[in-house]
Structures are given as C-alpha cells and as structure tokens.
XYZ file of C-alpha atoms in Angstrom:
236
model
C -38.411 -5.586 4.822
C -37.899 -3.461 1.730
C -37.301 -5.149 -1.607
C -33.646 -5.226 -2.610
C -33.394 -4.144 -6.231
C -30.698 -5.760 -8.331
C -30.524 -4.277 -11.809
C -27.079 -5.809 -12.252
C -28.878 -9.023 -13.087
C -29.029 -7.887 -16.722
C -25.220 -7.787 -16.882
C -24.824 -11.350 -15.644
C -23.681 -14.015 -18.063
C -26.394 -16.455 -19.102
C -23.864 -19.241 -19.449
C -24.116 -19.131 -23.229
C -21.581 -16.362 -23.862
C -24.064 -13.483 -23.632
C -25.609 -11.343 -20.897
C -29.271 -11.281 -19.946
C -29.380 -7.790 -21.515
C -28.158 -9.206 -24.834
C -30.765 -11.937 -24.579
C -33.509 -9.375 -23.862
C -32.550 -7.293 -26.918
C -32.685 -10.429 -29.055
C -36.121 -11.267 -27.609
C -37.292 -7.724 -28.381
C -36.190 -8.239 -31.963
C -38.217 -11.460 -32.195
C -41.253 -9.653 -30.773
C -40.987 -6.891 -33.376
C -40.381 -9.431 -36.146
C -43.492 -11.439 -35.234
C -45.650 -8.314 -34.871
C -44.327 -6.608 -38.022
C -44.689 -9.681 -40.224
C -48.148 -10.376 -38.832
C -49.159 -6.763 -39.487
C -48.217 -7.020 -43.166
C -50.412 -10.126 -43.553
C -53.225 -8.494 -41.571
C -53.214 -5.351 -43.732
C -53.151 -7.204 -47.068
C -55.749 -9.828 -46.097
C -57.863 -7.328 -44.159
C -57.995 -4.860 -47.064
C -59.006 -7.628 -49.469
C -61.617 -9.224 -47.201
C -63.033 -5.872 -46.105
C -63.419 -4.826 -49.740
C -65.091 -8.108 -50.692
C -67.681 -7.505 -47.971
C -68.914 -4.463 -49.912
C -68.909 -5.720 -53.513
C -72.225 -6.536 -55.280
C -71.468 -10.298 -55.527
C -73.350 -12.256 -52.839
C -70.917 -15.187 -53.120
C -67.877 -12.965 -52.460
C -69.711 -11.247 -49.604
C -70.496 -14.640 -48.069
C -66.869 -15.759 -48.363
C -65.608 -12.552 -46.755
C -68.176 -12.744 -43.967
C -67.214 -16.367 -43.248
C -63.535 -15.331 -43.065
C -64.273 -12.578 -40.548
C -66.521 -14.724 -38.375
C -64.068 -17.632 -38.412
C -60.988 -15.714 -37.353
C -62.522 -13.255 -34.921
C -64.652 -15.769 -32.997
C -61.794 -18.100 -32.037
C -59.394 -17.012 -29.266
C -55.957 -16.084 -30.564
C -54.174 -18.614 -28.349
C -56.372 -21.412 -29.709
C -55.590 -20.281 -33.274
C -51.863 -20.403 -32.451
C -52.208 -24.005 -31.305
C -54.333 -24.855 -34.354
C -51.649 -23.540 -36.703
C -48.857 -25.234 -34.739
C -50.368 -28.654 -33.923
C -53.494 -29.328 -36.013
C -53.071 -27.828 -39.492
C -49.597 -29.363 -40.155
C -51.071 -32.758 -39.282
C -53.811 -32.264 -41.891
C -51.905 -30.348 -44.580
C -48.464 -31.974 -44.823
C -46.753 -29.081 -46.735
C -47.178 -26.973 -43.590
C -44.846 -29.325 -41.701
C -41.874 -27.765 -43.484
C -42.689 -24.294 -42.137
C -40.940 -22.951 -39.032
C -42.900 -22.125 -35.856
C -42.157 -18.449 -36.571
C -43.962 -18.581 -39.926
C -46.922 -20.480 -38.455
C -47.286 -17.955 -35.633
C -47.069 -15.042 -38.069
C -49.900 -16.506 -40.161
C -52.008 -17.152 -37.063
C -51.498 -13.632 -35.742
C -51.897 -12.044 -39.168
C -55.152 -13.829 -40.049
C -56.599 -13.178 -36.581
C -55.862 -9.449 -36.936
C -57.026 -9.412 -40.565
C -60.597 -10.101 -39.450
C -60.527 -6.946 -37.332
C -58.861 -4.881 -40.057
C -61.438 -6.168 -42.557
C -64.294 -4.841 -40.448
C -62.634 -1.441 -40.258
C -62.087 -1.379 -44.021
C -65.740 -2.344 -44.576
C -66.908 0.389 -42.218
C -64.670 2.922 -43.940
C -66.016 2.033 -47.385
C -69.642 2.064 -46.249
C -69.196 5.459 -44.580
C -68.440 7.064 -47.936
C -71.269 8.759 -49.870
C -72.751 6.506 -52.576
C -72.080 9.282 -55.032
C -68.388 8.407 -55.074
C -69.131 4.967 -56.491
C -71.484 6.458 -59.065
C -68.906 9.103 -59.945
C -66.404 6.367 -60.733
C -68.909 4.678 -63.008
C -69.729 7.999 -64.671
C -66.038 8.463 -65.473
C -65.994 5.091 -67.218
C -64.058 3.256 -64.518
C -64.679 -0.434 -63.937
C -65.655 -1.625 -60.471
C -62.078 -2.705 -59.551
C -60.734 0.600 -60.904
C -63.300 2.556 -58.886
C -62.272 0.733 -55.712
C -58.580 1.195 -56.446
C -58.566 4.859 -57.477
C -61.584 6.334 -55.637
C -63.039 4.246 -52.806
C -60.068 2.614 -51.054
C -57.815 5.716 -50.912
C -60.618 7.617 -49.148
C -61.614 4.694 -46.911
C -58.072 4.136 -45.658
C -57.711 7.827 -44.788
C -60.859 7.561 -42.654
C -59.832 4.411 -40.772
C -56.313 5.429 -39.766
C -57.343 5.963 -36.076
C -58.763 2.415 -35.595
C -55.858 0.983 -37.594
C -53.542 2.665 -35.101
C -55.160 0.710 -32.280
C -54.826 -2.545 -34.222
C -51.162 -1.844 -34.996
C -50.534 -1.341 -31.274
C -52.614 -4.396 -30.370
C -50.659 -6.713 -32.636
C -47.479 -5.907 -30.708
C -49.174 -6.849 -27.454
C -50.853 -9.907 -28.993
C -47.483 -11.159 -30.256
C -46.784 -12.220 -26.664
C -48.829 -15.406 -27.264
C -45.992 -16.625 -29.498
C -44.335 -17.861 -26.304
C -46.834 -20.747 -26.367
C -44.948 -22.348 -29.276
C -41.490 -21.442 -27.937
C -40.783 -18.363 -30.061
C -37.992 -16.577 -28.180
C -39.875 -13.296 -27.787
C -40.128 -11.031 -24.731
C -42.735 -12.932 -22.727
C -40.905 -16.238 -23.057
C -37.684 -14.416 -22.158
C -39.240 -12.961 -19.008
C -40.598 -16.336 -17.882
C -37.285 -18.129 -18.406
C -35.085 -15.429 -16.868
C -37.343 -15.230 -13.836
C -36.848 -18.955 -13.327
C -33.071 -18.679 -13.698
C -32.414 -15.548 -11.633
C -35.406 -15.186 -9.283
C -35.394 -11.451 -10.192
C -38.884 -11.430 -11.651
C -39.722 -7.859 -10.632
C -36.767 -6.325 -12.459
C -37.237 -8.586 -15.477
C -40.958 -7.957 -15.877
C -40.513 -4.192 -15.384
C -37.886 -4.127 -18.131
C -40.011 -6.241 -20.497
C -43.081 -4.117 -19.784
C -41.083 -0.988 -20.618
C -40.070 -2.447 -23.971
C -43.699 -3.255 -24.830
C -44.677 0.317 -23.913
C -41.873 1.819 -25.991
C -42.767 -0.363 -28.985
C -46.474 0.507 -28.856
C -45.749 4.213 -28.288
C -43.456 4.389 -31.331
C -46.162 2.762 -33.450
C -48.687 5.261 -32.075
C -46.488 8.228 -33.027
C -45.768 6.869 -36.512
C -49.481 6.307 -37.167
C -50.313 9.761 -35.764
C -47.831 11.251 -38.246
C -49.436 9.317 -41.094
C -52.910 10.366 -39.933
C -51.892 14.045 -39.895
C -50.473 13.785 -43.414
C -53.435 12.026 -45.041
C -56.424 13.387 -43.104
C -59.345 14.636 -45.163
C -61.191 17.779 -43.942
C -64.798 16.995 -43.084
C -64.175 13.321 -42.332
C -63.181 11.473 -39.107
C -60.138 13.169 -37.575
C -59.973 15.650 -40.389
C -61.493 18.678 -38.698
C -63.616 21.177 -40.636
C-alpha cells in the first residue's frame, strides 16, 4: 500500500494558537540563532587560540594546545551536558545563564578548537620572510600579526572555514538535548503529535540544506573577493 502524503499537516493548529508551519519557522530561527551565535564565539576564540599556537612563548603555546586538545577530544553532546548540568553546579554564576547561552558557549568553544587548527595551519603555511619583513619595518610582534600575518592567513583558510561554518549549522541540532526549541526538537515533538514523521523530517531536512547552502554561497563570494593569486584557491 502506497504511503498517503499529507502536507496539510503543517496548516493544522497546534492547539497554542499557531500552525505547525509557524512553529517550524520559529524553530528554524532558533537553529540559526544558536549556530550564528556559536560561530561568532568560534571565530573569535579560534583566531586567538590559533595565533597563540604560533607565537614564540612556550607558555602561551602550551595553553593554546591544551585548549585545542580539551575541546576537540570530547564529543559535542557530552560538552553540551557538561555546560548544562556540571559547570553551573561548580561555578554558581553560570546558574543565572539561560540554556540558550550555555549551548552557544558549548558549541562555540567546540568549534573554536577546529577553527584554531585552521588558523595555525594558515599562519604556518606563510613564508617566514613575511614575519621578518614585519620586523624589518619596525613593527612589534602583535602589529606584525595584525597587519601582515593574520590578513594573509585568513585569506588562505577561507575554504576550510566554509566547511566549519556549514558544520556548525548541522551541529546545532544537539541543542535539542537541553530543550532548545530548534528544528530537531521540533521534528521529534511534531512527529509524536501528528504521526506524520516523513513529511516533518523531509521539511526539516530541507531547511538544514537551505541554511547550509546559503552559508556555502556567502563564503564562496567572500573567498572570490579575498583570494590571493598563488595561494590556496587563488589560481596562478
């Protein structure tokens, strides 16, 4: 017997004065909010940690290496639970933070370890002459990183950053574990209420694809605008 599709399910009232379509759009917004906020934290922390892994100070290198190993060797779902259940019990100021903020920090720090490795690789791929050129111009080490090294490194690592930007949207689905009303939690609850799991999961999957594809196109535009001839993705 062929499956009987029922796309009208999205126009049904949830019993709370909204349709399942309205609820899905709200869940999509929560997904984008979690992923976008986490991406900001990942970029800032990842750029800092990745840079520290290349500075002459052994102590700063050790700190940055410990950060990367800590956050990339623990499964993301475990980190979510750590931020939600364990850390607020140890550090009482965290108890005042909402689950949304805790999830954003968990997702952002997890992704920052991956971004940091890409930043480190980008910096180390540059010729050593660029560092020496900065010194020859009278720039301090921080000034050399800011004006010479990091602008070039970030141009080189745009392709792997694109993958991470797409991954963070998909990884945001673990926020359902602490009851953030994002797409995955929406799909699970609506399936229970309507028994139309196929339609619901197809719609949610489409929204994940659209979100990741838009990010891909935006990053491709940025890559085309900042590419450096002779380097990765820059042609000859």
